[in-house]
JSON list of C-alpha atoms in Angstrom, two decimals:
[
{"chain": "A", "resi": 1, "resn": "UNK", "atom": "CA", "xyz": [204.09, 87.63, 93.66]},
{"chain": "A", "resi": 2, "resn": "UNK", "atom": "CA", "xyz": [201.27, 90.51, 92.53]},
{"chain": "A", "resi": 3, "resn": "UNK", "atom": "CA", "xyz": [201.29, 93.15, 94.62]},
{"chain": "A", "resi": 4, "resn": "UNK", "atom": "CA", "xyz": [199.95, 97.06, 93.54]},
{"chain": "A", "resi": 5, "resn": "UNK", "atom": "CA", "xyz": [200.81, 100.41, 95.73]},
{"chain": "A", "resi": 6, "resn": "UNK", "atom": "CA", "xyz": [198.87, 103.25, 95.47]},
{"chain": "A", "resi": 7, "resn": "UNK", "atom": "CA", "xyz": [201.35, 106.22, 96.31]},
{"chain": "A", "resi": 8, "resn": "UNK", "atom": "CA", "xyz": [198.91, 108.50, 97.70]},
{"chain": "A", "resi": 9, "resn": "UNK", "atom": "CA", "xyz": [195.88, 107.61, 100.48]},
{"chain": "A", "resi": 10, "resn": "UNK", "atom": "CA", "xyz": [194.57, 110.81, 100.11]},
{"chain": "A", "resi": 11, "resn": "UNK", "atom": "CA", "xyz": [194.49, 113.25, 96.72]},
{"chain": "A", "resi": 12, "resn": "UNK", "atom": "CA", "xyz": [192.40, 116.89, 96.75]},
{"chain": "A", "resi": 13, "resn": "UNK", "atom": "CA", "xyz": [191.90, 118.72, 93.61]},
{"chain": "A", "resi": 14, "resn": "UNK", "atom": "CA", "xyz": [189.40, 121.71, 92.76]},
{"chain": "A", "resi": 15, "resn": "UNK", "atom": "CA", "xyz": [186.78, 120.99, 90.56]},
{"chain": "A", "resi": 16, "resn": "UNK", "atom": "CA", "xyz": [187.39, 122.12, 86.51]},
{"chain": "A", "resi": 17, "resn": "UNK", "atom": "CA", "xyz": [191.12, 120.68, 87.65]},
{"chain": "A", "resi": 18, "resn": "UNK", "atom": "CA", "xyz": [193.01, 117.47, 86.62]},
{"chain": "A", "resi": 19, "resn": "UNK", "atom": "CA", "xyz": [193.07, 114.55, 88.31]},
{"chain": "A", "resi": 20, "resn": "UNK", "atom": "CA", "xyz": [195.74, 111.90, 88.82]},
{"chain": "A", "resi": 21, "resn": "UNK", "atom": "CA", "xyz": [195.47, 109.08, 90.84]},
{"chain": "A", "resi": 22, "resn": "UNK", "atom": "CA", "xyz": [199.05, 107.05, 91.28]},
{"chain": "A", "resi": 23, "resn": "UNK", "atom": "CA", "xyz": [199.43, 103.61, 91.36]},
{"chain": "A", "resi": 24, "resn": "UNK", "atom": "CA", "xyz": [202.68, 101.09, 90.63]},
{"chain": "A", "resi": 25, "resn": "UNK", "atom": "CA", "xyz": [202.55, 97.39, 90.56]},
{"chain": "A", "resi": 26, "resn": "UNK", "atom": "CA", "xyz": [204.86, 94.36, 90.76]},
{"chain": "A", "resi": 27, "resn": "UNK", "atom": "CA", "xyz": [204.14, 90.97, 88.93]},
{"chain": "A", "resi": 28, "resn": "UNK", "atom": "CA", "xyz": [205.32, 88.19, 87.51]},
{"chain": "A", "resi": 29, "resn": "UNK", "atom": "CA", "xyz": [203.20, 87.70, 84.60]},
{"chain": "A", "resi": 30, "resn": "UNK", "atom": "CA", "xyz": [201.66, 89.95, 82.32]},
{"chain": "A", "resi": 31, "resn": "UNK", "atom": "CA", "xyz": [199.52, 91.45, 84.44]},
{"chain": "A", "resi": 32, "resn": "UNK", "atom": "CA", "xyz": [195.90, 92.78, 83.81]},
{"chain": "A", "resi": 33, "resn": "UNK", "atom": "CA", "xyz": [194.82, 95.87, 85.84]},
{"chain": "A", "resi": 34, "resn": "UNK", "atom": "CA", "xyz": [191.95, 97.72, 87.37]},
{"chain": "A", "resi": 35, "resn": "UNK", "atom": "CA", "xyz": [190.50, 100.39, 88.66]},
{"chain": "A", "resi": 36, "resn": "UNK", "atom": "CA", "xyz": [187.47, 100.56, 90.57]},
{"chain": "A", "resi": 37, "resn": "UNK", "atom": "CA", "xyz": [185.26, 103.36, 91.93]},
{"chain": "A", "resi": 38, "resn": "UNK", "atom": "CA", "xyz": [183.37, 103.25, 95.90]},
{"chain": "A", "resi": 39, "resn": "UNK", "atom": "CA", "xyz": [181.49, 105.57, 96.22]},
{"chain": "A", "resi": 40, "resn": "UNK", "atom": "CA", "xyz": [180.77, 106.00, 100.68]},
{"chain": "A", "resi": 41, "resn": "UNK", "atom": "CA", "xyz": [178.78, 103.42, 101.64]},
{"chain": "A", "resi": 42, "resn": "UNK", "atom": "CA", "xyz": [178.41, 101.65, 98.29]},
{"chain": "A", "resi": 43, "resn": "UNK", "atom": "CA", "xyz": [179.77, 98.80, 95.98]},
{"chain": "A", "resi": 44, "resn": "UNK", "atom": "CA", "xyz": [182.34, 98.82, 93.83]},
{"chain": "A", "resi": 45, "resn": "UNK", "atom": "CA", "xyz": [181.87, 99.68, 90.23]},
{"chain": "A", "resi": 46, "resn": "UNK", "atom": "CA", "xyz": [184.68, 99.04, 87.62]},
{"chain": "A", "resi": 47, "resn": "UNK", "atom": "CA", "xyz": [185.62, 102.22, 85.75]},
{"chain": "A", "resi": 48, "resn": "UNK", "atom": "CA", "xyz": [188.26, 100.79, 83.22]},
{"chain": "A", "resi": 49, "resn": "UNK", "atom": "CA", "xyz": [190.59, 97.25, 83.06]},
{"chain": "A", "resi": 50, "resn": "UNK", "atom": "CA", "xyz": [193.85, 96.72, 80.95]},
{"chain": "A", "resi": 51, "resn": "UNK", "atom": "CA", "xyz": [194.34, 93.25, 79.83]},
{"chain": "A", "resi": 52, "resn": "UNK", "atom": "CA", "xyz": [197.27, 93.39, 77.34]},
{"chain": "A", "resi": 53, "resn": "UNK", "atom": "CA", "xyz": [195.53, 95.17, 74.26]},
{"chain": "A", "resi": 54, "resn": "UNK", "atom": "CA", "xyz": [196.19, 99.15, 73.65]},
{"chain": "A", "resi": 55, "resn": "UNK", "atom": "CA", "xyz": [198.32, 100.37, 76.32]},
{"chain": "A", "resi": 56, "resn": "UNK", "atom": "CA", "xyz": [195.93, 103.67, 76.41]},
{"chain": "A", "resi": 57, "resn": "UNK", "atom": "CA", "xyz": [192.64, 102.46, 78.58]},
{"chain": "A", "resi": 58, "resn": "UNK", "atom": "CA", "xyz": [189.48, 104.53, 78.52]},
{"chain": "A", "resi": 59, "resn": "UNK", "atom": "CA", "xyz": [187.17, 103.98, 81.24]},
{"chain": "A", "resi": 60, "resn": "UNK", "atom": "CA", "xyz": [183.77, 105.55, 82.13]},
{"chain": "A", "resi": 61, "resn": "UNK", "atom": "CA", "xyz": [182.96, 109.03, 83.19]},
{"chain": "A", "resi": 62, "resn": "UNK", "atom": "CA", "xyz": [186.35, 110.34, 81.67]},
{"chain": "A", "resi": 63, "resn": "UNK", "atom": "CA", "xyz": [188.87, 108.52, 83.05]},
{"chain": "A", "resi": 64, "resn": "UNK", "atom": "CA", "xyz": [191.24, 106.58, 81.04]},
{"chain": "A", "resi": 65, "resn": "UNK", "atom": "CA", "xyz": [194.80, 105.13, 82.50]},
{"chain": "A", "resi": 66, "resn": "UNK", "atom": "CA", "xyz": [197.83, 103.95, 80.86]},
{"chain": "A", "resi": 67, "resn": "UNK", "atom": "CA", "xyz": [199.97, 100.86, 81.26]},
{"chain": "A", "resi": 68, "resn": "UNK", "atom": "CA", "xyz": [204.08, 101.70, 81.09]},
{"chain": "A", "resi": 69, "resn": "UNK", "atom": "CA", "xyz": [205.89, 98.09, 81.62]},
{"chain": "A", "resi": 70, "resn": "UNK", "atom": "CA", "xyz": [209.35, 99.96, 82.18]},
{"chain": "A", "resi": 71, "resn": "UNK", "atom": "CA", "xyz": [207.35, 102.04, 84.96]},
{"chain": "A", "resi": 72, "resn": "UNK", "atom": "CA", "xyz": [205.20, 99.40, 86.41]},
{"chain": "A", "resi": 73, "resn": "UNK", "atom": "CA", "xyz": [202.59, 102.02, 86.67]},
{"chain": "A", "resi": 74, "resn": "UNK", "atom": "CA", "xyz": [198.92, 102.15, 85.94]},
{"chain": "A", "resi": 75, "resn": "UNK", "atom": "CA", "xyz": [198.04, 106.39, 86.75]},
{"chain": "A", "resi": 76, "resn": "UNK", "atom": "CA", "xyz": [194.44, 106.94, 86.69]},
{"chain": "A", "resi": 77, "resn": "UNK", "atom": "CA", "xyz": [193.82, 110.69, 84.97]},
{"chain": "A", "resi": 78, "resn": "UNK", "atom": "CA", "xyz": [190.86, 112.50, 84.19]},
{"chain": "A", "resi": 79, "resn": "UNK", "atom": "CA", "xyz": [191.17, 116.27, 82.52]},
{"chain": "A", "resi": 80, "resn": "UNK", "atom": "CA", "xyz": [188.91, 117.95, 84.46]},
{"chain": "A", "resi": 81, "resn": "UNK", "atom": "CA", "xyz": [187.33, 116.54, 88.19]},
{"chain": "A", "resi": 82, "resn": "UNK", "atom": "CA", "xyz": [183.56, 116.97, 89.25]},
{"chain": "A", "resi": 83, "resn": "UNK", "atom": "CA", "xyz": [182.02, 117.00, 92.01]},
{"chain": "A", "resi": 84, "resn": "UNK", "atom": "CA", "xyz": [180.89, 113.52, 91.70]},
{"chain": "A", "resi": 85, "resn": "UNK", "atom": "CA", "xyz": [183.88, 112.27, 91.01]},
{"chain": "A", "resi": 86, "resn": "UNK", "atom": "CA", "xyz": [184.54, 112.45, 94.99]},
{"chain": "A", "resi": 87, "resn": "UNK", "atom": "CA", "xyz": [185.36, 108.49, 96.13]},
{"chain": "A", "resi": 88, "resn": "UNK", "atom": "CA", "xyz": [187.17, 106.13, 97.17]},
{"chain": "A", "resi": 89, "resn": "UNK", "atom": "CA", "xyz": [189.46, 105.05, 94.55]},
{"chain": "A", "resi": 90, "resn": "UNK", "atom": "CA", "xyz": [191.19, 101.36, 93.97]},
{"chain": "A", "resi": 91, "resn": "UNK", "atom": "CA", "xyz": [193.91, 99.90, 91.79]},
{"chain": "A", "resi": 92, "resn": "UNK", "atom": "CA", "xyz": [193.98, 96.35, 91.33]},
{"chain": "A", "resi": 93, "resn": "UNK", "atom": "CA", "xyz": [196.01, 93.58, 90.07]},
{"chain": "A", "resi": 94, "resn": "UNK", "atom": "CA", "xyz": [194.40, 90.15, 88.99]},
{"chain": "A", "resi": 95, "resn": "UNK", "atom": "CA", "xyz": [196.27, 86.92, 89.68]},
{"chain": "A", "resi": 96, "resn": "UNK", "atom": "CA", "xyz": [197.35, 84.60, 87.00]},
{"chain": "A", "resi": 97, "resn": "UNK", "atom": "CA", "xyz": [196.52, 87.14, 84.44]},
{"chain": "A", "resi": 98, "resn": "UNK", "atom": "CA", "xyz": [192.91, 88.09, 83.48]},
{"chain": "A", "resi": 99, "resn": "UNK", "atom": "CA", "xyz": [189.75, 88.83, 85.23]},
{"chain": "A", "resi": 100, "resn": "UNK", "atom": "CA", "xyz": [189.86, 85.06, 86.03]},
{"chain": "A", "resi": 101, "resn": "UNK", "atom": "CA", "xyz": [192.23, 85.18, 88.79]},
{"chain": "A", "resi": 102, "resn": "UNK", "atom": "CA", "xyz": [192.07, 86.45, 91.82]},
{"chain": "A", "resi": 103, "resn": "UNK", "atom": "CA", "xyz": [192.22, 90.27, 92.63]},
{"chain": "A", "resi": 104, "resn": "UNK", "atom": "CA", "xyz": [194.46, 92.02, 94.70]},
{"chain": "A", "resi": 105, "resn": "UNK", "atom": "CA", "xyz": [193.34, 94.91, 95.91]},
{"chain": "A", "resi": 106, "resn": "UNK", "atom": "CA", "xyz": [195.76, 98.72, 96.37]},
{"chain": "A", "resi": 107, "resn": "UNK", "atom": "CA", "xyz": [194.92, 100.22, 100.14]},
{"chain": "A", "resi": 108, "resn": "UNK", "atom": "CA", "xyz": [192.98, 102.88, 97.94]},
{"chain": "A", "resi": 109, "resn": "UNK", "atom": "CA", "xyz": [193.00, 106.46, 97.46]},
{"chain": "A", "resi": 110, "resn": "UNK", "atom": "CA", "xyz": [190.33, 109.23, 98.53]},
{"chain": "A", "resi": 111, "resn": "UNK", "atom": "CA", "xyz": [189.67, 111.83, 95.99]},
{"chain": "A", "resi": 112, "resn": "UNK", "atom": "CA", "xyz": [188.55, 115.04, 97.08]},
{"chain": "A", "resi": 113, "resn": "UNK", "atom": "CA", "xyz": [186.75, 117.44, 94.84]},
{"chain": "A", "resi": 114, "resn": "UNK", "atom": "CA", "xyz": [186.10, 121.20, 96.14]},
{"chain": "A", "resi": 115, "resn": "UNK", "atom": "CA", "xyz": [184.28, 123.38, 94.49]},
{"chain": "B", "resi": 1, "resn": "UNK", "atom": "CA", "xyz": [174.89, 94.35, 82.37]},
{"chain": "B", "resi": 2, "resn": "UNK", "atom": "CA", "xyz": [175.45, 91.89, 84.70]},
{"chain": "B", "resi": 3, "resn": "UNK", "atom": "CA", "xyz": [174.13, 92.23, 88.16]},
{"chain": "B", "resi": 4, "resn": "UNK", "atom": "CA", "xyz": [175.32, 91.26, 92.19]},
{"chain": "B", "resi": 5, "resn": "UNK", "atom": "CA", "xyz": [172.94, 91.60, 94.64]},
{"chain": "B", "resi": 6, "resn": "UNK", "atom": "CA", "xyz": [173.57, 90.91, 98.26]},
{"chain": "B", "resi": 7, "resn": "UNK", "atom": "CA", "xyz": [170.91, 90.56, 101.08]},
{"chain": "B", "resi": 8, "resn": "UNK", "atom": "CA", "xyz": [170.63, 92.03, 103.42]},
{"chain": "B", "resi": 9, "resn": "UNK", "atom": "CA", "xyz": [172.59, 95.57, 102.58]},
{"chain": "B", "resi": 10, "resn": "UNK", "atom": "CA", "xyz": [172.50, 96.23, 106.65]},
{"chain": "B", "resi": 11, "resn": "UNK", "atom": "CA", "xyz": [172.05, 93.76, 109.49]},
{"chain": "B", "resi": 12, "resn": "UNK", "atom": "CA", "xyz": [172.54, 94.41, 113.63]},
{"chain": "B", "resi": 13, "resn": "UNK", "atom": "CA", "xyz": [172.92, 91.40, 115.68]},
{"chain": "B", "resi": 14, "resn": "UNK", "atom": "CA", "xyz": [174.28, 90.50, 119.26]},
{"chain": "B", "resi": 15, "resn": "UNK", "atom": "CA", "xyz": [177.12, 89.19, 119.74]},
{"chain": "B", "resi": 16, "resn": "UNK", "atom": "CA", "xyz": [176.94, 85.26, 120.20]},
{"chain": "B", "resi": 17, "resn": "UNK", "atom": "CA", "xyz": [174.27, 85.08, 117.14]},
{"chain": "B", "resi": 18, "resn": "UNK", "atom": "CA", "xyz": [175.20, 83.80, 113.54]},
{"chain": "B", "resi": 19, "resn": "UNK", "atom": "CA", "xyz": [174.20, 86.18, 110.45]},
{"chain": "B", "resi": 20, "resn": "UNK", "atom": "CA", "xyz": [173.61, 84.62, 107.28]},
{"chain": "B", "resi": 21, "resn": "UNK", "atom": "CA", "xyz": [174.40, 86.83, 103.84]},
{"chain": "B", "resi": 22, "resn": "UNK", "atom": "CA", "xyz": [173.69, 86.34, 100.48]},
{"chain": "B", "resi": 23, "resn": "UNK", "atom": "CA", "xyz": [175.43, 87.01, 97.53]},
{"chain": "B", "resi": 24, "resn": "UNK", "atom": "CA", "xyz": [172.99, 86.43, 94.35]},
{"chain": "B", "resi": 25, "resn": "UNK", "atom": "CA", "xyz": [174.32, 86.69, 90.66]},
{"chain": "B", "resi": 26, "resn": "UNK", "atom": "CA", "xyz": [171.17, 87.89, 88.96]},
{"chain": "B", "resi": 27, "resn": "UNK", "atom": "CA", "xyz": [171.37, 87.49, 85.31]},
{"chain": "B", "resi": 28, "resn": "UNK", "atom": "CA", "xyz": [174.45, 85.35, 85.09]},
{"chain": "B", "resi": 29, "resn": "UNK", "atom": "CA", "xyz": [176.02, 81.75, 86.64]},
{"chain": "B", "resi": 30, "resn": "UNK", "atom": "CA", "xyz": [178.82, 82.19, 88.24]},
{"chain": "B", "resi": 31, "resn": "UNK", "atom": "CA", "xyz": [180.99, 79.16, 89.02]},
{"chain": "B", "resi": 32, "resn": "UNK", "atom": "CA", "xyz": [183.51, 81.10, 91.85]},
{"chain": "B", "resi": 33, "resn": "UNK", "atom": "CA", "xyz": [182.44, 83.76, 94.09]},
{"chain": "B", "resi": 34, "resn": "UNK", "atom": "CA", "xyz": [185.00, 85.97, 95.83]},
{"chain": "B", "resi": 35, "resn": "UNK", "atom": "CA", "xyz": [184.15, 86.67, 99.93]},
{"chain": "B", "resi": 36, "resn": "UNK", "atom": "CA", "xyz": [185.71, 90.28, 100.79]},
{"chain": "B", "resi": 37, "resn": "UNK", "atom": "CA", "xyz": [185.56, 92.15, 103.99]},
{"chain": "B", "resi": 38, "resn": "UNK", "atom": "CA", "xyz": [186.60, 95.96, 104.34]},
{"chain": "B", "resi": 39, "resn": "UNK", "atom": "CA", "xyz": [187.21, 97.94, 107.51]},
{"chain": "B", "resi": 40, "resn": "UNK", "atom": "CA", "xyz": [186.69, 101.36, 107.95]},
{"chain": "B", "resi": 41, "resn": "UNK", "atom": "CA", "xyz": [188.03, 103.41, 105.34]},
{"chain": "B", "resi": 42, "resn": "UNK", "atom": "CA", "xyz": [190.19, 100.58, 104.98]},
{"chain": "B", "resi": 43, "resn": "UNK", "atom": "CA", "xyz": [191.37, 98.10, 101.37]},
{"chain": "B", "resi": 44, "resn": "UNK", "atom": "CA", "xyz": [189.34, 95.01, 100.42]},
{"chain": "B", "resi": 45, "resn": "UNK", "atom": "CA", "xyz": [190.80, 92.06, 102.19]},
{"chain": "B", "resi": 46, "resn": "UNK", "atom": "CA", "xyz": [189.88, 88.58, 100.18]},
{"chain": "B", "resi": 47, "resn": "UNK", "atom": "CA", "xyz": [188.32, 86.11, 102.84]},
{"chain": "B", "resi": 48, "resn": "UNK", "atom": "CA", "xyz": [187.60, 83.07, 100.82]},
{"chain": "B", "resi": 49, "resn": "UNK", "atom": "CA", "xyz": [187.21, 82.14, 97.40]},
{"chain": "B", "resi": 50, "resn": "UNK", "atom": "CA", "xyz": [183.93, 79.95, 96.91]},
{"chain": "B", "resi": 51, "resn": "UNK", "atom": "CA", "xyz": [183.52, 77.37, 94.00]},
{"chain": "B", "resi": 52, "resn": "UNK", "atom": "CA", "xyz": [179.94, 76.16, 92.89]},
{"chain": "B", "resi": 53, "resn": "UNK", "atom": "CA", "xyz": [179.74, 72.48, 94.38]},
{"chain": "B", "resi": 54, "resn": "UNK", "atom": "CA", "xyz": [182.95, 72.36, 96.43]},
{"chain": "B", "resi": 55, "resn": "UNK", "atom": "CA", "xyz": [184.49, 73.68, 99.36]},
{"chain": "B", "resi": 56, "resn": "UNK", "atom": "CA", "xyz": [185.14, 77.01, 99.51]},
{"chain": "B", "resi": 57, "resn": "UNK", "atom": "CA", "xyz": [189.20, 77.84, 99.66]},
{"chain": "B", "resi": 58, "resn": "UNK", "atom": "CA", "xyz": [190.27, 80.44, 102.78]},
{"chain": "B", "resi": 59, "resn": "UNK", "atom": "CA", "xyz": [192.68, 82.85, 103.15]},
{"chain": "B", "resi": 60, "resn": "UNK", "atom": "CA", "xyz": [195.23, 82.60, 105.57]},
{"chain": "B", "resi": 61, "resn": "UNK", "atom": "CA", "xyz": [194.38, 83.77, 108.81]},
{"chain": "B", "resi": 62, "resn": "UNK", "atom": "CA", "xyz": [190.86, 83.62, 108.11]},
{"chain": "B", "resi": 63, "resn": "UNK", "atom": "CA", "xyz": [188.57, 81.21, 110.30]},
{"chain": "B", "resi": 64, "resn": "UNK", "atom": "CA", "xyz": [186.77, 78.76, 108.35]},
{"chain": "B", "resi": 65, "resn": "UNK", "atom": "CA", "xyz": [184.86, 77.59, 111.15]},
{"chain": "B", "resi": 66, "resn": "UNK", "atom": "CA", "xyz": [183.26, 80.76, 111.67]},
{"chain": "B", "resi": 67, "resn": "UNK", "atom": "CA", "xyz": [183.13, 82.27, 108.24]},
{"chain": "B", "resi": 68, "resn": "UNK", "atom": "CA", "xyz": [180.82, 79.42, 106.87]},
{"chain": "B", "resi": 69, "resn": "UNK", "atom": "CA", "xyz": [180.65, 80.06, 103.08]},
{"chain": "B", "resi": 70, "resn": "UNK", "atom": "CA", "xyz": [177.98, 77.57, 100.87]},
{"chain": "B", "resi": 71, "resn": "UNK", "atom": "CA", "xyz": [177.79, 77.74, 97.28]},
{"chain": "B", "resi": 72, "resn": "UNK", "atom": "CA", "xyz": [175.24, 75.28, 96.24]},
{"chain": "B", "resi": 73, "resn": "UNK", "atom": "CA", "xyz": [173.63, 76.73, 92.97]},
{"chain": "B", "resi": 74, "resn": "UNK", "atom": "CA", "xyz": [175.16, 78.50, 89.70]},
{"chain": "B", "resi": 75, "resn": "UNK", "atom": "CA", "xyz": [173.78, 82.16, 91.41]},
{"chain": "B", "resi": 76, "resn": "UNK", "atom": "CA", "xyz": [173.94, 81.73, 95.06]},
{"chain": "B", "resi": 77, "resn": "UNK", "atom": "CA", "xyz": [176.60, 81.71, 97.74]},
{"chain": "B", "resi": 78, "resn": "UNK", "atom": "CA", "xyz": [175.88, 82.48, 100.82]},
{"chain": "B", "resi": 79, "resn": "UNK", "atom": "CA", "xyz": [178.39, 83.42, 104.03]},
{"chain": "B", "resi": 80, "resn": "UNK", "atom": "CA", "xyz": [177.64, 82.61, 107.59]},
{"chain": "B", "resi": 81, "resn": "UNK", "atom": "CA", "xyz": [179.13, 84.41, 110.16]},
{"chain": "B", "resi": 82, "resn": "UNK", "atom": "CA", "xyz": [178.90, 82.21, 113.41]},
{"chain": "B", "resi": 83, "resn": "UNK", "atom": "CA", "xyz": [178.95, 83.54, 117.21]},
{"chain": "B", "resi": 84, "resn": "UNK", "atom": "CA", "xyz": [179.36, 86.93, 115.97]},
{"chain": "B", "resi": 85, "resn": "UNK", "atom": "CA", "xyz": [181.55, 89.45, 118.08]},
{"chain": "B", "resi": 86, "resn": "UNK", "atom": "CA", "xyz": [181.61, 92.88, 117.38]},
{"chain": "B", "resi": 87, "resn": "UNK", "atom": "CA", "xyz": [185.17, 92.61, 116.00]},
{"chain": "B", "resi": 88, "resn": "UNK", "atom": "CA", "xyz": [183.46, 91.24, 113.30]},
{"chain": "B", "resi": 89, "resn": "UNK", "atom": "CA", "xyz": [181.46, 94.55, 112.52]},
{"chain": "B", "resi": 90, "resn": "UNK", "atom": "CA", "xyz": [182.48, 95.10, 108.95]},
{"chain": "B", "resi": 91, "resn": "UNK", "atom": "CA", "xyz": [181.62, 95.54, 105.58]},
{"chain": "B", "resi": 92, "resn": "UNK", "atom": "CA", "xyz": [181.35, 92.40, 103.29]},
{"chain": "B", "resi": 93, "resn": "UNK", "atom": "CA", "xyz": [181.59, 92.67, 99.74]},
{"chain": "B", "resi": 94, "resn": "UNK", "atom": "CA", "xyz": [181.09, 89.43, 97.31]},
{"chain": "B", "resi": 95, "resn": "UNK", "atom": "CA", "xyz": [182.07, 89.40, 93.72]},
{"chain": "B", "resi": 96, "resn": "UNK", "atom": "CA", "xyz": [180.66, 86.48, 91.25]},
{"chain": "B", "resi": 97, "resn": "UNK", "atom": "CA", "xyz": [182.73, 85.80, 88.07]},
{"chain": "B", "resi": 98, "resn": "UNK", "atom": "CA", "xyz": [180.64, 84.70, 85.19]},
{"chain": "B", "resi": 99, "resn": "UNK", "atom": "CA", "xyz": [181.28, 80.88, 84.41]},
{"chain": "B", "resi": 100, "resn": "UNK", "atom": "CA", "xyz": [181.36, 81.99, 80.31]},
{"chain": "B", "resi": 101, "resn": "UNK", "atom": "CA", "xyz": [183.33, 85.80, 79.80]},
{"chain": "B", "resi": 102, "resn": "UNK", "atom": "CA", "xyz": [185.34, 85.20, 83.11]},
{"chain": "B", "resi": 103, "resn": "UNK", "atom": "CA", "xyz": [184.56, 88.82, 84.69]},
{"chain": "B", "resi": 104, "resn": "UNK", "atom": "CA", "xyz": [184.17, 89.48, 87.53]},
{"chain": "B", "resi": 105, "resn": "UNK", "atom": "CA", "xyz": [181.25, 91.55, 89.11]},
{"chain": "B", "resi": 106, "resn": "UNK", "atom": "CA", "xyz": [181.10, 92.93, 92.60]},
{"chain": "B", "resi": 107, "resn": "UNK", "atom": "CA", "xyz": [177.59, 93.26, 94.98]},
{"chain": "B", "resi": 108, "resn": "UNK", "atom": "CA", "xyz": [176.64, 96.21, 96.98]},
{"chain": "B", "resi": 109, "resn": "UNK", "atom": "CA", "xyz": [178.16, 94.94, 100.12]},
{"chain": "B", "resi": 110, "resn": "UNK", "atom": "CA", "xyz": [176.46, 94.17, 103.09]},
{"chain": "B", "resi": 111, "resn": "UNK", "atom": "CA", "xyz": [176.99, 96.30, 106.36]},
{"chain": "B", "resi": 112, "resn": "UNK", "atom": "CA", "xyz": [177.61, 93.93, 109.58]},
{"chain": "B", "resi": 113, "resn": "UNK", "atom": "CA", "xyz": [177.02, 95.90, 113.24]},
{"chain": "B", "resi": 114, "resn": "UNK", "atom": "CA", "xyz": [178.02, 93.57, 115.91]},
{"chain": "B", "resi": 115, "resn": "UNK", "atom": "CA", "xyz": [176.13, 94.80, 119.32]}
]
């Protein structure tokens, strides 16, 4: 069964700092994963997706993550937070492989940025 | 890009009433529409799944005699919560996956006070 863990509910960095965001997964197929960006009281937005092609994944606004199979992670960095970048962070797995299946959803992690 | 929109963003009802939201793919068909609710600073918890021109498939635990989800057109499903409580005060998301690239896209989400 798919099933993600985000190891941290709650990460604080100062701004100009990096950023990493932890996440580990367990599947039985090759799984495709994703992170997603809420911002307080808004919808989700998809920063970046793997789905089997270059292990390296660059997503919007600076992020980028990277697949290791013998970790079963998926770390979300970015080399230097902003202010904005404060939100509600999510790792996802999809079901059956592909943004066709269904998505299971990490219990998040808030990202706090100070100045 | 391809755009959700859900109506209304923010609704307050008493309890007893039904609410009826919206979930609208805008510039895309979607054949399958995802139903999520999210508690308070709380994961994304997958309700139903809701397939153009069929019944919509539930999660376990998930009433679906009082989450009444419809998915008549290509762009539209729509979720009825029935004799609303205030347990029920939540925050539902909907996600539409296009019928021809298979991604998914999430909607703004739709605030639900229970009074």
């Amino acid at each position: 069964a798919q099933s993600v863990t985000q190891l941290d509910s709650h990460v604080s960095v100062s701004e100009g700092t990096p950023v990493l965001l932890r996440c580990n997964y367990s599947s039985s197929y090759s799984p495709s994963l994703f992170w997603y960006v809420q911002h307080p009281n808004k919808g989700l937005q998809l920063l970046l997706k793997y789905t089997s092609a270059a292990t390296l994944v660059k997503g919007i606004n600076g992020f980028e993550a990277e697949f290791k199979k013998s970790e079963t992670s998926f770390h979300l960095t970015k080399p230097s937070a902003h202010m904005s970048d404060a939100a509600e962070y999510f790792c996802v797995v999809s079901l059956y492989g592909g943004s066709q299946g269904n998505l299971i959803f990490g219990k998040g992690t808030k990202l706090s940025v100070k100045p | 890009g391809a755009v959700v929109s859900q109506h209304p963003s923010r609704v307050i009802c008493k309890s007893g009433t039904s609410v009826k939201i919206e979930c609208r793919s805008l510039d895309f068909q979607a054949t399958t529409m995802f139903w999520y609710r999210q508690f308070p600073k709380q994961s994304l918890m997958l309700m139903a799944t809701s397939n153009e021109g069929s019944k919509a498939t539930y999660e376990q635990g998930v009433e679906k005699d009082k989450f009444l989800i419809n998915h008549a057109s290509l762009t539209l499903s729509t979720l009825t919560v029935t004799s609303a409580h205030p347990e029920d005060s939540s925050f539902y998301i909907c996600s539409a996956r296009d019928r021809i690239v298979h991604e998914q896209y999430f909607g703004p989400g739709t605030r639900l006070t229970v009074t």
